[in-house]
PDB file of C-alpha atoms in Angstrom:
ATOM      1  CA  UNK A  86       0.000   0.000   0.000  1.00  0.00           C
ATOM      2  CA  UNK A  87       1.563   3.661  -1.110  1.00  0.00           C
ATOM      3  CA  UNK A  88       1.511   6.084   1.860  1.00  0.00           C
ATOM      4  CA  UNK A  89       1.039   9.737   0.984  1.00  0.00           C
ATOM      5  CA  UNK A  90       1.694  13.199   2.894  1.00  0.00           C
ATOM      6  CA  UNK A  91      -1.485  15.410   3.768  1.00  0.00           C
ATOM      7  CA  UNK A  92      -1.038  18.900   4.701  1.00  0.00           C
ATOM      8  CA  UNK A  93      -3.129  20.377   7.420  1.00  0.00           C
ATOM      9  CA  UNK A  94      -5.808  23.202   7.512  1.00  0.00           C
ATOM     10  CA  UNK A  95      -4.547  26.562   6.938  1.00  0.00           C
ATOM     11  CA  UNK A  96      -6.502  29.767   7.900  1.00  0.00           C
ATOM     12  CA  UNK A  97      -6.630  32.645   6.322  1.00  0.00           C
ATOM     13  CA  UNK A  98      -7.031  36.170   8.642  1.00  0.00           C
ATOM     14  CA  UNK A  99      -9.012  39.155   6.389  1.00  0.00           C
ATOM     15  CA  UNK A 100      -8.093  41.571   8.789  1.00  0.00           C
ATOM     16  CA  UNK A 101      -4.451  40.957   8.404  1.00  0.00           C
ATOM     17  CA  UNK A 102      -3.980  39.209   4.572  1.00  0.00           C
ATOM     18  CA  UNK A 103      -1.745  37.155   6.295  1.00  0.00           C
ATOM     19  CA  UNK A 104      -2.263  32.374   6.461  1.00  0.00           C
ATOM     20  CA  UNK A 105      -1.695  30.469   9.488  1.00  0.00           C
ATOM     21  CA  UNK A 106      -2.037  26.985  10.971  1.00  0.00           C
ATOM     22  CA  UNK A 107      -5.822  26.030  10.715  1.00  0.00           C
ATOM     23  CA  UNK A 108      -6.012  24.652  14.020  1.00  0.00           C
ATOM     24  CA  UNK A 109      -7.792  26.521  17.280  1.00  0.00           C
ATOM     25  CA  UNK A 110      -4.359  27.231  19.069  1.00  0.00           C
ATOM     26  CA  UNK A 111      -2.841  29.130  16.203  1.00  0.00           C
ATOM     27  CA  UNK A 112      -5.463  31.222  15.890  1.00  0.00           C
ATOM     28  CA  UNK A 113      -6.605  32.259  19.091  1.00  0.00           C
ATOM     29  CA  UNK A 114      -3.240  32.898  19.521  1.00  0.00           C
ATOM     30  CA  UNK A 115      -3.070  35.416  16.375  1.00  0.00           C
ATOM     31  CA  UNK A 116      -6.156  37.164  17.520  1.00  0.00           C
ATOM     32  CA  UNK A 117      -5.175  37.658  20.846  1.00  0.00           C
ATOM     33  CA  UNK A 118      -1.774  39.578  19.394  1.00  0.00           C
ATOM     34  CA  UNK A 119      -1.415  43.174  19.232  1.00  0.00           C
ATOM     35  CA  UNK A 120      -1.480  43.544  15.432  1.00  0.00           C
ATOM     36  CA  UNK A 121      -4.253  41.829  14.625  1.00  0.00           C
ATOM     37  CA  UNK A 122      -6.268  44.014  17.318  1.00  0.00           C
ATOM     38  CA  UNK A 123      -4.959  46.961  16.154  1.00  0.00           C
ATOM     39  CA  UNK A 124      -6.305  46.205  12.337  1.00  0.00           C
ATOM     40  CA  UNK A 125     -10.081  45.055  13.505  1.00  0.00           C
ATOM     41  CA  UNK A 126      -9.905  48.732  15.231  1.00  0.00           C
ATOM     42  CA  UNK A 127      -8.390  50.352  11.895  1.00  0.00           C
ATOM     43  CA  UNK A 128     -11.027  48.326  10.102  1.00  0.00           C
ATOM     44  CA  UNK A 129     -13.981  49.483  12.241  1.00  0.00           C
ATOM     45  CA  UNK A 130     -12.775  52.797  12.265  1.00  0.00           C
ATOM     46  CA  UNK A 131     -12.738  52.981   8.352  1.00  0.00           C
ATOM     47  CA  UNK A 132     -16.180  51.674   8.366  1.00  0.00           C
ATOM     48  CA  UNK A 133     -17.777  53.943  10.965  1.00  0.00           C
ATOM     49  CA  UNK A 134     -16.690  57.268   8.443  1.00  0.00           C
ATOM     50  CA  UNK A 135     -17.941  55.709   5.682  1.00  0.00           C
ATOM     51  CA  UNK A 136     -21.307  55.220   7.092  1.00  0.00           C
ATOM     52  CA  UNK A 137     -21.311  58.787   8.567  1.00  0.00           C
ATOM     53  CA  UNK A 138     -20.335  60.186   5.455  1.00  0.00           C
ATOM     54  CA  UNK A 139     -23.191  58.233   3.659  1.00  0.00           C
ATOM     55  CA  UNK A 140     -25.534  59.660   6.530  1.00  0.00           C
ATOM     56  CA  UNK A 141     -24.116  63.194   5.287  1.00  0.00           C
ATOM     57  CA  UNK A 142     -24.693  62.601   1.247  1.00  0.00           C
ATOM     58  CA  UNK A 143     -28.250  61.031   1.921  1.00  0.00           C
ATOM     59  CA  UNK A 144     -29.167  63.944   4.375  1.00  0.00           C
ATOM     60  CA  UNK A 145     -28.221  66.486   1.614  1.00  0.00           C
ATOM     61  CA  UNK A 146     -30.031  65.018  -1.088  1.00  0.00           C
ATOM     62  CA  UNK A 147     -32.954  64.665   1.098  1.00  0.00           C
ATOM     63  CA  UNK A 148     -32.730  68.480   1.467  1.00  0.00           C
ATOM     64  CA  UNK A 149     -32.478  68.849  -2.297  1.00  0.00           C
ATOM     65  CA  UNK A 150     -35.424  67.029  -3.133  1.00  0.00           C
ATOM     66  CA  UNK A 151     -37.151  69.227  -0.534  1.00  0.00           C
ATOM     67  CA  UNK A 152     -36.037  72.600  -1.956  1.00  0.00           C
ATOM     68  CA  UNK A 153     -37.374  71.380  -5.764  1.00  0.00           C
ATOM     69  CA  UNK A 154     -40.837  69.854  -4.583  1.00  0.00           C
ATOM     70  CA  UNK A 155     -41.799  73.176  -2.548  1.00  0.00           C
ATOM     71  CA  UNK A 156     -40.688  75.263  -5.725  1.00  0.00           C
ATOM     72  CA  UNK A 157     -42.605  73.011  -8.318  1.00  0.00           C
ATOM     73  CA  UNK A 158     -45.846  72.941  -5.563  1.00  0.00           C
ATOM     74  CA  UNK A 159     -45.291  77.305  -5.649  1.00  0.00           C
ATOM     75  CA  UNK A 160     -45.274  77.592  -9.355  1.00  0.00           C
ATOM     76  CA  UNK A 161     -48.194  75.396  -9.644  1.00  0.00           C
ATOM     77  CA  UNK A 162     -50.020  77.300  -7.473  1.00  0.00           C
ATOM     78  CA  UNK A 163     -49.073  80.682  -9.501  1.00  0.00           C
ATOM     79  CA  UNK A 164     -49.898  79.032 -12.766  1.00  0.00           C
ATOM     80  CA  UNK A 165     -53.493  77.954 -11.565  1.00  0.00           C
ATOM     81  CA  UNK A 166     -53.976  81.562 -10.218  1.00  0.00           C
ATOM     82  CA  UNK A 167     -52.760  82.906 -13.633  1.00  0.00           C
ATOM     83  CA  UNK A 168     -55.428  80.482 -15.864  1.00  0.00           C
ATOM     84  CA  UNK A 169     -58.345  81.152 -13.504  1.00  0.00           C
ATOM     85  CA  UNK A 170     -58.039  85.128 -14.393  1.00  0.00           C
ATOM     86  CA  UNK A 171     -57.604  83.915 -17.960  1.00  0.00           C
ATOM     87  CA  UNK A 172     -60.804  82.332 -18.138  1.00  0.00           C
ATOM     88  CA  UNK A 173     -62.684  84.609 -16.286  1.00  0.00           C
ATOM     89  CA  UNK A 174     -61.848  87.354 -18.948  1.00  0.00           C
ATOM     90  CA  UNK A 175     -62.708  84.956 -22.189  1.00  0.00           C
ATOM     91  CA  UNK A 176     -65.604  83.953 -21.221  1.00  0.00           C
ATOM     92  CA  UNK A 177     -66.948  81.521 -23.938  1.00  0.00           C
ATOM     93  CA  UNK A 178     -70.346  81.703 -26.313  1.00  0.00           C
ATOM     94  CA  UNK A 179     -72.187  79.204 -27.834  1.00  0.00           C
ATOM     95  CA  UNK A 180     -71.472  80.504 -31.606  1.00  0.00           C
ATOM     96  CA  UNK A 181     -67.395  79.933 -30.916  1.00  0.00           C
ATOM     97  CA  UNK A 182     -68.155  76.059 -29.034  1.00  0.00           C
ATOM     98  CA  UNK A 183     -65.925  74.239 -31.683  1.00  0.00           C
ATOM     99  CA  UNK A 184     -63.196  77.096 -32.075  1.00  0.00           C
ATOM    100  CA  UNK A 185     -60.090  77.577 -29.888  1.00  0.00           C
ATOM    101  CA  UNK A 186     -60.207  79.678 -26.240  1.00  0.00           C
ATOM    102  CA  UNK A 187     -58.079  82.513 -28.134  1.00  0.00           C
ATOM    103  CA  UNK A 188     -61.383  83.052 -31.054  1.00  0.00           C
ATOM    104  CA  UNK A 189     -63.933  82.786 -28.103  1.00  0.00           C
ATOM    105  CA  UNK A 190     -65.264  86.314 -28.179  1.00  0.00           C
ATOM    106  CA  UNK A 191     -68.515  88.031 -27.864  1.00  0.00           C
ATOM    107  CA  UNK A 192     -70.109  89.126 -31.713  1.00  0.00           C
ATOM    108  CA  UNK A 193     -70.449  92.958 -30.856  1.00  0.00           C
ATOM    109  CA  UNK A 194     -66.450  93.049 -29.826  1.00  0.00           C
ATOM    110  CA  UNK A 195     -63.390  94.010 -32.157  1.00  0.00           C
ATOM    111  CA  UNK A 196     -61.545  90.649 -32.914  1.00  0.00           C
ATOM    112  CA  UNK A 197     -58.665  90.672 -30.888  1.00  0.00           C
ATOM    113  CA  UNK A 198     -55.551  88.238 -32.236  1.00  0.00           C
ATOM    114  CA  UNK A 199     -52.564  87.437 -30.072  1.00  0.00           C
ATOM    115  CA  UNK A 200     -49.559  86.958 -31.950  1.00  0.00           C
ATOM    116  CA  UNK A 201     -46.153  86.007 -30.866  1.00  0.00           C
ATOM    117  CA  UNK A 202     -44.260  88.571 -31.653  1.00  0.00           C
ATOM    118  CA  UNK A 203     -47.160  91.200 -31.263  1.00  0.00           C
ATOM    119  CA  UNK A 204     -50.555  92.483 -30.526  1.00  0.00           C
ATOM    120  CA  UNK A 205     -52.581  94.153 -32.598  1.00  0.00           C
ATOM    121  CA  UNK A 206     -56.496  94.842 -33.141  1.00  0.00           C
ATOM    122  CA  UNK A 207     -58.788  94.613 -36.486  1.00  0.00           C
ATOM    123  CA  UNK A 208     -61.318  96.895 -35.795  1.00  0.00           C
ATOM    124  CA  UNK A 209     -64.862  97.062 -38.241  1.00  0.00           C
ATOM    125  CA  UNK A 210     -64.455  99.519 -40.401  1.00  0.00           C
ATOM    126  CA  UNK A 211     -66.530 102.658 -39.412  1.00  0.00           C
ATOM    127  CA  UNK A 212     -69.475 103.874 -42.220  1.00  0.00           C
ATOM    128  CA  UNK A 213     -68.610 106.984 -44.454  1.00  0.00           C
ATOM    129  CA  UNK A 214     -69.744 110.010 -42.701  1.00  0.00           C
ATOM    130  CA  UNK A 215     -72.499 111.634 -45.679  1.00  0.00           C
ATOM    131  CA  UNK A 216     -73.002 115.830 -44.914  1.00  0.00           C
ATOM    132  CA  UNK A 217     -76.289 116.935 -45.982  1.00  0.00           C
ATOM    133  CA  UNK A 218     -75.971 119.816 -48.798  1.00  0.00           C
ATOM    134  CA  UNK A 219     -75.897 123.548 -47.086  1.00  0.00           C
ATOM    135  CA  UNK A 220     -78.498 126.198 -47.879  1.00  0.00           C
ATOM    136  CA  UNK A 221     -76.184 128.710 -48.577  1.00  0.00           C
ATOM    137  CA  UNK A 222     -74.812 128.741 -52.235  1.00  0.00           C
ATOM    138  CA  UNK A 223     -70.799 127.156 -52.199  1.00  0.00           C
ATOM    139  CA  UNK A 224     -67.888 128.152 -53.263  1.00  0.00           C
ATOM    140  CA  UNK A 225     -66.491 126.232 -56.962  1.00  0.00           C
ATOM    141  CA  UNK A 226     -64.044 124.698 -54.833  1.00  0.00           C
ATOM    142  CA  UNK A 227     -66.806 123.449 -52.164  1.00  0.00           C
ATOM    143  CA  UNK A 228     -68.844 122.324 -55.164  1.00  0.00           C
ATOM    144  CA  UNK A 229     -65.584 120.257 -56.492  1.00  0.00           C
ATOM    145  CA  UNK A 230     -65.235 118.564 -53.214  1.00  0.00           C
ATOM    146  CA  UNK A 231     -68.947 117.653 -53.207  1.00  0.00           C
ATOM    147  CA  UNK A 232     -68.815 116.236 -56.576  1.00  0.00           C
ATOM    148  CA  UNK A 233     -65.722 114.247 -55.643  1.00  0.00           C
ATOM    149  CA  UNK A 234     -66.871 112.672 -52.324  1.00  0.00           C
ATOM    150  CA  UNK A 235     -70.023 111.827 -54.082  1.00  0.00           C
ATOM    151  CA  UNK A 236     -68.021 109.684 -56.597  1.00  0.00           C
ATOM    152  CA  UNK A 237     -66.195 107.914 -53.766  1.00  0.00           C
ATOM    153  CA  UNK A 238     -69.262 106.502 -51.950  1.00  0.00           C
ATOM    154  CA  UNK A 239     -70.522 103.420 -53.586  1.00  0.00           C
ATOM    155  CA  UNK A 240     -73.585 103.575 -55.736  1.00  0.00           C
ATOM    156  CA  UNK A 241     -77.233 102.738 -55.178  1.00  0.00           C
ATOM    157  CA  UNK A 242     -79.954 101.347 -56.905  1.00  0.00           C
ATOM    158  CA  UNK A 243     -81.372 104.330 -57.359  1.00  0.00           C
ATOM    159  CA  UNK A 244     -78.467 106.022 -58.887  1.00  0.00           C
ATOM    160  CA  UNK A 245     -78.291 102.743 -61.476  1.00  0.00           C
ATOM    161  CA  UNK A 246     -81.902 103.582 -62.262  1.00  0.00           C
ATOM    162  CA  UNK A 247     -81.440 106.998 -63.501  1.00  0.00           C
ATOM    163  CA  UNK A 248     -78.175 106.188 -65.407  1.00  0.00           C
ATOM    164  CA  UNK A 249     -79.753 103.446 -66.684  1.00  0.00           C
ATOM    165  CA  UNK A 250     -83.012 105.738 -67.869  1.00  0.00           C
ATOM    166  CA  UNK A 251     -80.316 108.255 -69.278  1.00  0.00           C
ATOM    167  CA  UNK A 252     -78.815 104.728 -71.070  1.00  0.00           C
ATOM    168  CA  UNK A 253     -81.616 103.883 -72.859  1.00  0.00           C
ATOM    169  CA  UNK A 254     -82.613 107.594 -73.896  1.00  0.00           C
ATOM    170  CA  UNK A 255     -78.918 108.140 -76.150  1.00  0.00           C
ATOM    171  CA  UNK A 256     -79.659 104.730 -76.929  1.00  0.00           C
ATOM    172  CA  UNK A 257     -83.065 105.635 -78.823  1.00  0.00           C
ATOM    173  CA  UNK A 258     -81.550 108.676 -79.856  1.00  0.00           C
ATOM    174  CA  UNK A 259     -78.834 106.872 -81.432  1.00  0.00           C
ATOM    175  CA  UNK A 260     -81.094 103.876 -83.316  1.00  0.00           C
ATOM    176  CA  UNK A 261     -83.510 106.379 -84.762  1.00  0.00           C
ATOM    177  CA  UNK A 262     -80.089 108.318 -86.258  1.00  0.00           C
ATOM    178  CA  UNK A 263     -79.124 104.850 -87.949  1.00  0.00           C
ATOM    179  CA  UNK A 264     -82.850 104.461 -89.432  1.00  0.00           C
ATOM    180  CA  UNK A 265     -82.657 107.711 -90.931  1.00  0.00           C
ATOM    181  CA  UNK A 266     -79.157 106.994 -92.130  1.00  0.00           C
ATOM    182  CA  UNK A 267     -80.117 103.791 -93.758  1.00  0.00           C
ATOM    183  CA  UNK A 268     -81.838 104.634 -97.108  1.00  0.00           C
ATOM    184  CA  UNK A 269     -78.727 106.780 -97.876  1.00  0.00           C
ATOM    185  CA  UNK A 270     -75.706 104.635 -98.578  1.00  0.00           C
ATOM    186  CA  UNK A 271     -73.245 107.546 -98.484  1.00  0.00           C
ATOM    187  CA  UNK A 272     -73.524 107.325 -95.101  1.00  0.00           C
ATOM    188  CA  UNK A 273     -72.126 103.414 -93.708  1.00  0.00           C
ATOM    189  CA  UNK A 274     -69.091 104.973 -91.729  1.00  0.00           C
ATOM    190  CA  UNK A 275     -71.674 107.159 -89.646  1.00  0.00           C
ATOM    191  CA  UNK A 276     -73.927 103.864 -89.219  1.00  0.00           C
ATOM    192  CA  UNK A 277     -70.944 101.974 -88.137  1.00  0.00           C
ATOM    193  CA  UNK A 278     -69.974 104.278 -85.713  1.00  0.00           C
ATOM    194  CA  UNK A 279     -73.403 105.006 -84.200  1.00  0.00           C
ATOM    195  CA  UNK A 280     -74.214 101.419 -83.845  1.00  0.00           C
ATOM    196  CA  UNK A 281     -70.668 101.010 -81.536  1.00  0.00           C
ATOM    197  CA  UNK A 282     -71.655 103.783 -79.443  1.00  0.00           C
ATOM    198  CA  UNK A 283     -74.701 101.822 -78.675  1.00  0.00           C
ATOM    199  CA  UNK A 284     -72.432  98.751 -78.293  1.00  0.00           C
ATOM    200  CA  UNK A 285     -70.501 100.989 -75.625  1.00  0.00           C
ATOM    201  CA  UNK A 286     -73.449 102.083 -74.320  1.00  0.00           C
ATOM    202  CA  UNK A 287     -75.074  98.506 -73.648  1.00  0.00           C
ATOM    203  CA  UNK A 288     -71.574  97.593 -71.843  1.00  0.00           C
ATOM    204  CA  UNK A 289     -71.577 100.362 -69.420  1.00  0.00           C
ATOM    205  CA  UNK A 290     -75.084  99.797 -68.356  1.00  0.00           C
ATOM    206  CA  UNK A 291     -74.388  96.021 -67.866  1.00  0.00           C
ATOM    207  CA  UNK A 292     -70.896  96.856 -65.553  1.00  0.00           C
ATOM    208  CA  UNK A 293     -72.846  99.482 -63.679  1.00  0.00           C
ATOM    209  CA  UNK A 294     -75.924  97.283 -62.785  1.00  0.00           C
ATOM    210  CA  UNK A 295     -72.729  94.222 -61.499  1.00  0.00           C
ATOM    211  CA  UNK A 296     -71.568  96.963 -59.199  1.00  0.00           C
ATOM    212  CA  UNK A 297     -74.181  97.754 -57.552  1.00  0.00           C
ATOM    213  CA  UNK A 298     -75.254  94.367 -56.762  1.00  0.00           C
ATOM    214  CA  UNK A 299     -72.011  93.505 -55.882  1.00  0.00           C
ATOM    215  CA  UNK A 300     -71.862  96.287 -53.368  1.00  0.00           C
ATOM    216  CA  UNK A 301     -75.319  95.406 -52.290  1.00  0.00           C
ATOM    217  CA  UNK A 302     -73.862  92.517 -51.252  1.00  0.00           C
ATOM    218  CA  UNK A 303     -70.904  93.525 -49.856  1.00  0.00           C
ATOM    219  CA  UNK A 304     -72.768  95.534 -47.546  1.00  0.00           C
ATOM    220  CA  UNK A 305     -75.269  93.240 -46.408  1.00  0.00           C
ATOM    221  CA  UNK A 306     -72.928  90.065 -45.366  1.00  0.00           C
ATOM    222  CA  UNK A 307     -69.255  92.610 -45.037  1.00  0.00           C
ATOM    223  CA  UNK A 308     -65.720  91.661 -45.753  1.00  0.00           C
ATOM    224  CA  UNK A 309     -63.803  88.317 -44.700  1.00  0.00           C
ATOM    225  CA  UNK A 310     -60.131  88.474 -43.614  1.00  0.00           C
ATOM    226  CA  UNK A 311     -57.473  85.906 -43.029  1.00  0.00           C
ATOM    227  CA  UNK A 312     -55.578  85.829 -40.161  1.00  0.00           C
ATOM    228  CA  UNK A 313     -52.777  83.529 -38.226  1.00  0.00           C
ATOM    229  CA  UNK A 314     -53.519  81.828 -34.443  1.00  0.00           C
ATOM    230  CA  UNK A 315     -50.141  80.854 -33.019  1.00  0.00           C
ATOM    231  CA  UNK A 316     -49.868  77.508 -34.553  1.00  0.00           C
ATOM    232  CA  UNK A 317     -49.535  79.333 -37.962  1.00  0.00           C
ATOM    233  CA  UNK A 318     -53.335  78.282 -38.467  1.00  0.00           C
ATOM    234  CA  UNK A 319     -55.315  80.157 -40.834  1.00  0.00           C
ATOM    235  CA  UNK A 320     -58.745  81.394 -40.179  1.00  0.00           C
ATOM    236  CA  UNK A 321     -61.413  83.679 -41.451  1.00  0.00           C
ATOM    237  CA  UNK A 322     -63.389  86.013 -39.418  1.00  0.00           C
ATOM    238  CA  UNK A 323     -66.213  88.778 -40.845  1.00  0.00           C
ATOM    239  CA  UNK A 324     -65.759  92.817 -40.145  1.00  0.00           C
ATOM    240  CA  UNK A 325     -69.734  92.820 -40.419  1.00  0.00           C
ATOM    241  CA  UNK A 326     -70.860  89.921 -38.425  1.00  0.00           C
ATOM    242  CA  UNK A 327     -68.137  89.057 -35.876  1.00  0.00           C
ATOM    243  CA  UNK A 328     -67.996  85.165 -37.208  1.00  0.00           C
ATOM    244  CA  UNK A 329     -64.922  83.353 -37.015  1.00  0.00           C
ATOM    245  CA  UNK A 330     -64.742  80.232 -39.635  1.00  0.00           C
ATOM    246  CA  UNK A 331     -61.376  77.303 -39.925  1.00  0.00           C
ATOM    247  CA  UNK A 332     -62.820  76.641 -43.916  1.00  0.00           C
ATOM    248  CA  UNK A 333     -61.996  79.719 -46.582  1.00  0.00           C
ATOM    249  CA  UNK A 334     -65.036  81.688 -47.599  1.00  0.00           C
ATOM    250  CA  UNK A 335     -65.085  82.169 -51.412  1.00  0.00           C
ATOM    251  CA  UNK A 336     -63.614  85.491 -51.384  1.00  0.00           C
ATOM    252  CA  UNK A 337     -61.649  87.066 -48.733  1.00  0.00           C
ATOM    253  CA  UNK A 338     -58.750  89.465 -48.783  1.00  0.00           C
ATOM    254  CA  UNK A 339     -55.714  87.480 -47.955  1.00  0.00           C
ATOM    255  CA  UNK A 340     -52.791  87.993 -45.154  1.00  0.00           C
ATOM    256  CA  UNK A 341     -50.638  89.659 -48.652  1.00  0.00           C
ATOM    257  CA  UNK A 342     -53.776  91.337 -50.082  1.00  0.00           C
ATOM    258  CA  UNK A 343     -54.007  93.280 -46.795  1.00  0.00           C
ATOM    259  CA  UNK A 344     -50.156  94.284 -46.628  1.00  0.00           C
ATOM    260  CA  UNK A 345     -50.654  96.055 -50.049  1.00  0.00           C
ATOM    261  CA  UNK A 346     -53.587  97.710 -48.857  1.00  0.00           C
ATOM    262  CA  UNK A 347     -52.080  99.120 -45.983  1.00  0.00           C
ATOM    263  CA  UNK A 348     -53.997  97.525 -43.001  1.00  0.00           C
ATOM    264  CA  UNK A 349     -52.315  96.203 -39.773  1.00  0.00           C
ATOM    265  CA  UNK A 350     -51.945  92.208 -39.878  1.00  0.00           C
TER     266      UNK A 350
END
């Protein structure tokens, strides 16, 4: 039978990296020395001011978190404050249920856009002021003025009446000329030009009765404008009526139409 040599236990100490006989004697007698004692104390020592300085880094960020909660729980409060004045002031009608809080406006009120650069108001345009004629005789240049402010303001039915009654009078005049003209033959070129007079005449009667019913019209239902909310959005709102619309009417005078005019957008 082959014999064979066994080792015995070793020990290993954490305290001080150091092996040594595994057996009771050996290392009650290495824990009982003055090295070994004085590394458990180094040891506990290092342990106690990490814990401490954990303590410290956990009371701080406690702080921290307590700092950012009471400022987020302030601004809240100051945002709420700031919305409930908000919609006190736009209070909303039935006519604007499906359009956004900033359209929400009583009919009778300017339209009022907010933009993000700035603020401006469309207001209706106000009705031409009409002075009733003086007593007195005027002045020519009085009588100029007159004449001129009566072209600017639009005409009336009853002013396409009469120039319509004047029309048909030249008109007559004109056609009897041409039957008097016609059993000569000497005299074609006069014909010719008689009969485009009427031609002209016929025209100007037919553009003057479109404009009036066109400014009939314009009158009774007013003017649409486009404008931009602050999501570059485009809607369509009425000078006459107050009404605010997302779909294009069929005419309108465009964001560029109104720069070229002159008006504030």
């Amino acid at each position: 039978m082959t014999e064979f040599w066994k080792s015995g236990e070793r020990h290993f100490c954490t305290f001080c990296k150091c092996w040594l006989a595994g057996n009771k004697i050996s290392i009650d007698l290495h824990e009982s020395g003055n090295h070994h004692k004085s590394m458990v104390k180094a040891k506990l020592e290092t342990l106690r001011k990490a814990n401490i300085e954990k303590e410290r880094q956990e009371k701080q960020l406690s702080n921290t978190l307590g700092k950012m909660e009471r400022a987020a729980n302030e601004s809240f409060r100051r945002d709420m404050a700031s919305n409930s004045m908000i919609q006190s002031n736009n209070s909303p009608t039935s006519s604007d249920s499906n359009l956004p809080s900033k359209l929400k406006r009583p009919a009778n009120q300017a339209v009022q856009v907010q933009c993000k650069k700035a603020k401006f108001v469309i207001k209706t345009p106000t009705p031409k002021i009409v002075y009733e004629p003086l007593t007195t005789p005027l002045e020519p240049e009085t009588k100029h003025e007159e004449e001129e402010e009566q072209q600017q303001q639009p005409r009336t039915q009853e002013d396409n009446d009469n120039e319509t009654k004047f029309h048909e009078e030249q008109i007559k005049d004109l056609a009897e000329q041409i039957k008097n003209f016609e059993d000569n033959d000497n005299h074609e070129e006069q014909i010719r030009d008689l009969a485009e007079q009427i031609k002209n005449l016929e025209e100007e009667e037919e553009e003057e009765e479109e404009e009036v019913i066109t400014t009939n019209h314009t009158d009774q239902e007013g003017i649409w404008y486009e404008s931009k909310t602050d999501n570059q959005e485009s809607f369509y709102w009425n000078d006459t009526t107050g009404e605010s619309i997302w779909t294009p009417p069929p005419k309108y005078l465009s964001i560029k139409q109104q720069k070229e005019k002159g008006l504030k957008v």
